[in-house]
Amino acid sequence: MAWWKVSAARRDVNPDLASERERPSFNVETLTNILDGGVEETLIRRAVVSLVIKDPIFSREYMYFKTPSERYEGAVRNSLHMQRKIKEMGWDENSREVKYIYRLFIHIHIYDVKGMADTVEFSILFIH
């Protein structure tokens, strides 16, 4: 047997890391609640993230096969769709939900901006 195993994400995982992840020495949910600012905040964040992930408009399925201009157009389309979604849900611009969406999109799209700025193919592949 090899020293590694394949995780659900199909990446090689060192057995020591895998065993640590299976039985951490702390309560993961408690730490998540602390980092989010409480149980209620965790529930709201998870609901918002789920809403975004389940929306087919935000699918990243073919992103890696698009040209930089197609990726830019997609980012603009996603931004407009998200603005409509925020109005549809009745969220205020300063609400917790909108702040979570902003953080999620900044986290996702910061890599796209870096990739579009680079002209070297290797850099684009490496960032993602």
CSV table of C-alpha atoms in Angstrom, one decimal:
chain,number,residue,atom,x,y,z
A,1,MET,CA,0.0,0.0,0.0
A,2,ALA,CA,1.2,3.5,-0.8
A,3,TRP,CA,2.0,6.1,1.8
A,4,TRP,CA,-0.9,8.2,0.6
A,5,LYS,CA,-4.6,7.9,-0.1
A,6,VAL,CA,-6.9,9.8,-2.4
A,7,SER,CA,-9.4,12.1,-0.7
A,8,ALA,CA,-12.9,12.8,-1.9
A,9,ALA,CA,-11.4,15.8,-3.7
A,10,ARG,CA,-9.1,13.4,-5.6
A,11,ARG,CA,-5.9,14.8,-4.2
A,12,ASP,CA,-3.2,12.9,-2.5
A,13,VAL,CA,-3.4,13.3,1.2
A,14,ASN,CA,-0.6,12.4,3.6
A,15,PRO,CA,-1.9,9.8,6.1
A,16,ASP,CA,-0.9,11.9,9.1
A,17,LEU,CA,-2.9,14.8,7.8
A,18,ALA,CA,-5.9,12.5,7.0
A,19,SER,CA,-5.9,11.1,10.5
A,20,GLU,CA,-5.7,14.5,12.1
A,21,ARG,CA,-8.7,15.7,9.9
A,22,GLU,CA,-10.7,12.6,10.9
A,23,ARG,CA,-10.4,13.2,14.6
A,24,PRO,CA,-9.3,16.8,15.5
A,25,SER,CA,-8.4,17.6,19.1
A,26,PHE,CA,-11.1,20.4,19.2
A,27,ASN,CA,-14.7,20.8,18.3
A,28,VAL,CA,-14.8,22.1,14.7
A,29,GLU,CA,-18.3,23.5,15.0
A,30,THR,CA,-17.4,25.5,18.1
A,31,LEU,CA,-14.4,27.0,16.4
A,32,THR,CA,-16.5,27.8,13.3
A,33,ASN,CA,-19.0,29.6,15.5
A,34,ILE,CA,-16.3,31.6,17.3
A,35,LEU,CA,-14.7,32.6,14.0
A,36,ASP,CA,-18.1,33.6,12.5
A,37,GLY,CA,-19.1,35.5,15.6
A,38,GLY,CA,-21.8,33.1,17.0
A,39,VAL,CA,-24.1,30.3,16.0
A,40,GLU,CA,-26.6,32.7,14.3
A,41,GLU,CA,-23.9,34.2,12.2
A,42,THR,CA,-22.7,30.7,11.1
A,43,LEU,CA,-26.2,29.8,10.1
A,44,ILE,CA,-26.6,33.0,8.1
A,45,ARG,CA,-23.2,32.6,6.4
A,46,ARG,CA,-23.9,29.0,5.5
A,47,ALA,CA,-27.3,29.9,4.0
A,48,VAL,CA,-25.8,32.7,1.9
A,49,VAL,CA,-23.0,30.5,0.7
A,50,SER,CA,-25.4,27.7,-0.2
A,51,LEU,CA,-27.6,30.2,-2.1
A,52,VAL,CA,-24.7,31.3,-4.2
A,53,ILE,CA,-23.2,27.9,-4.8
A,54,LYS,CA,-26.6,26.4,-5.9
A,55,ASP,CA,-27.3,29.2,-8.4
A,56,PRO,CA,-26.3,27.9,-11.9
A,57,ILE,CA,-25.4,31.4,-13.0
A,58,PHE,CA,-22.4,31.3,-10.7
A,59,SER,CA,-21.2,28.0,-12.0
A,60,ARG,CA,-17.4,27.8,-12.6
A,61,GLU,CA,-17.7,24.6,-14.6
A,62,TYR,CA,-16.2,25.9,-17.9
A,63,MET,CA,-14.3,28.9,-16.5
A,64,TYR,CA,-10.9,27.4,-17.3
A,65,PHE,CA,-11.7,27.0,-21.0
A,66,LYS,CA,-12.7,30.7,-21.5
A,67,THR,CA,-10.7,33.5,-22.9
A,68,PRO,CA,-9.8,36.4,-20.6
A,69,SER,CA,-12.5,38.5,-22.3
A,70,GLU,CA,-15.1,35.8,-21.8
A,71,ARG,CA,-14.2,35.5,-18.2
A,72,TYR,CA,-14.5,39.3,-17.8
A,73,GLU,CA,-17.9,39.3,-19.4
A,74,GLY,CA,-18.9,36.4,-17.1
A,75,ALA,CA,-17.7,38.4,-14.1
A,76,VAL,CA,-19.8,41.4,-15.1
A,77,ARG,CA,-22.8,39.2,-15.7
A,78,ASN,CA,-22.4,37.5,-12.3
A,79,SER,CA,-22.1,40.9,-10.6
A,80,LEU,CA,-25.4,42.1,-12.2
A,81,HIS,CA,-27.1,38.9,-11.4
A,82,MET,CA,-26.0,39.1,-7.8
A,83,GLN,CA,-27.3,42.7,-7.5
A,84,ARG,CA,-30.7,41.5,-8.8
A,85,LYS,CA,-30.6,38.6,-6.3
A,86,ILE,CA,-29.8,40.9,-3.4
A,87,LYS,CA,-32.8,43.1,-4.3
A,88,GLU,CA,-35.0,39.9,-4.8
A,89,MET,CA,-34.1,38.7,-1.3
A,90,GLY,CA,-34.8,42.1,0.2
A,91,TRP,CA,-31.3,42.5,1.7
A,92,ASP,CA,-30.1,45.9,2.7
A,93,GLU,CA,-26.7,47.0,1.3
A,94,ASN,CA,-25.2,47.0,4.8
A,95,SER,CA,-26.8,43.7,5.9
A,96,ARG,CA,-24.8,40.7,7.2
A,97,GLU,CA,-25.9,38.7,4.2
A,98,VAL,CA,-24.5,41.2,1.7
A,99,LYS,CA,-21.2,41.3,3.6
A,100,TYR,CA,-20.9,37.5,3.4
A,101,ILE,CA,-21.6,37.7,-0.3
A,102,TYR,CA,-19.0,40.4,-0.8
A,103,ARG,CA,-16.4,38.3,1.1
A,104,LEU,CA,-17.3,35.2,-0.9
A,105,PHE,CA,-17.0,36.9,-4.2
A,106,ILE,CA,-13.8,38.7,-3.3
A,107,HIS,CA,-12.3,35.4,-2.3
A,108,ILE,CA,-13.4,33.7,-5.6
A,109,HIS,CA,-12.7,36.5,-8.0
A,110,ILE,CA,-9.3,37.8,-6.6
A,111,TYR,CA,-7.8,34.8,-8.4
A,112,ASP,CA,-9.6,35.7,-11.7
A,113,VAL,CA,-8.2,39.2,-11.6
A,114,LYS,CA,-4.7,38.0,-11.0
A,115,GLY,CA,-5.1,35.4,-13.8
A,116,MET,CA,-6.4,38.0,-16.3
A,117,ALA,CA,-3.5,40.4,-15.4
A,118,ASP,CA,-0.9,37.7,-16.3
A,119,THR,CA,-0.2,37.0,-19.9
A,120,VAL,CA,1.8,33.8,-19.1
A,121,GLU,CA,-0.4,30.7,-19.4
A,122,PHE,CA,1.5,28.9,-16.6
A,123,SER,CA,0.6,31.7,-14.2
A,124,ILE,CA,-3.1,31.4,-15.0
A,125,LEU,CA,-3.0,27.7,-14.4
A,126,PHE,CA,-0.9,28.0,-11.2
A,127,ILE,CA,-3.2,30.5,-9.5
A,128,HIS,CA,-6.2,28.3,-9.8
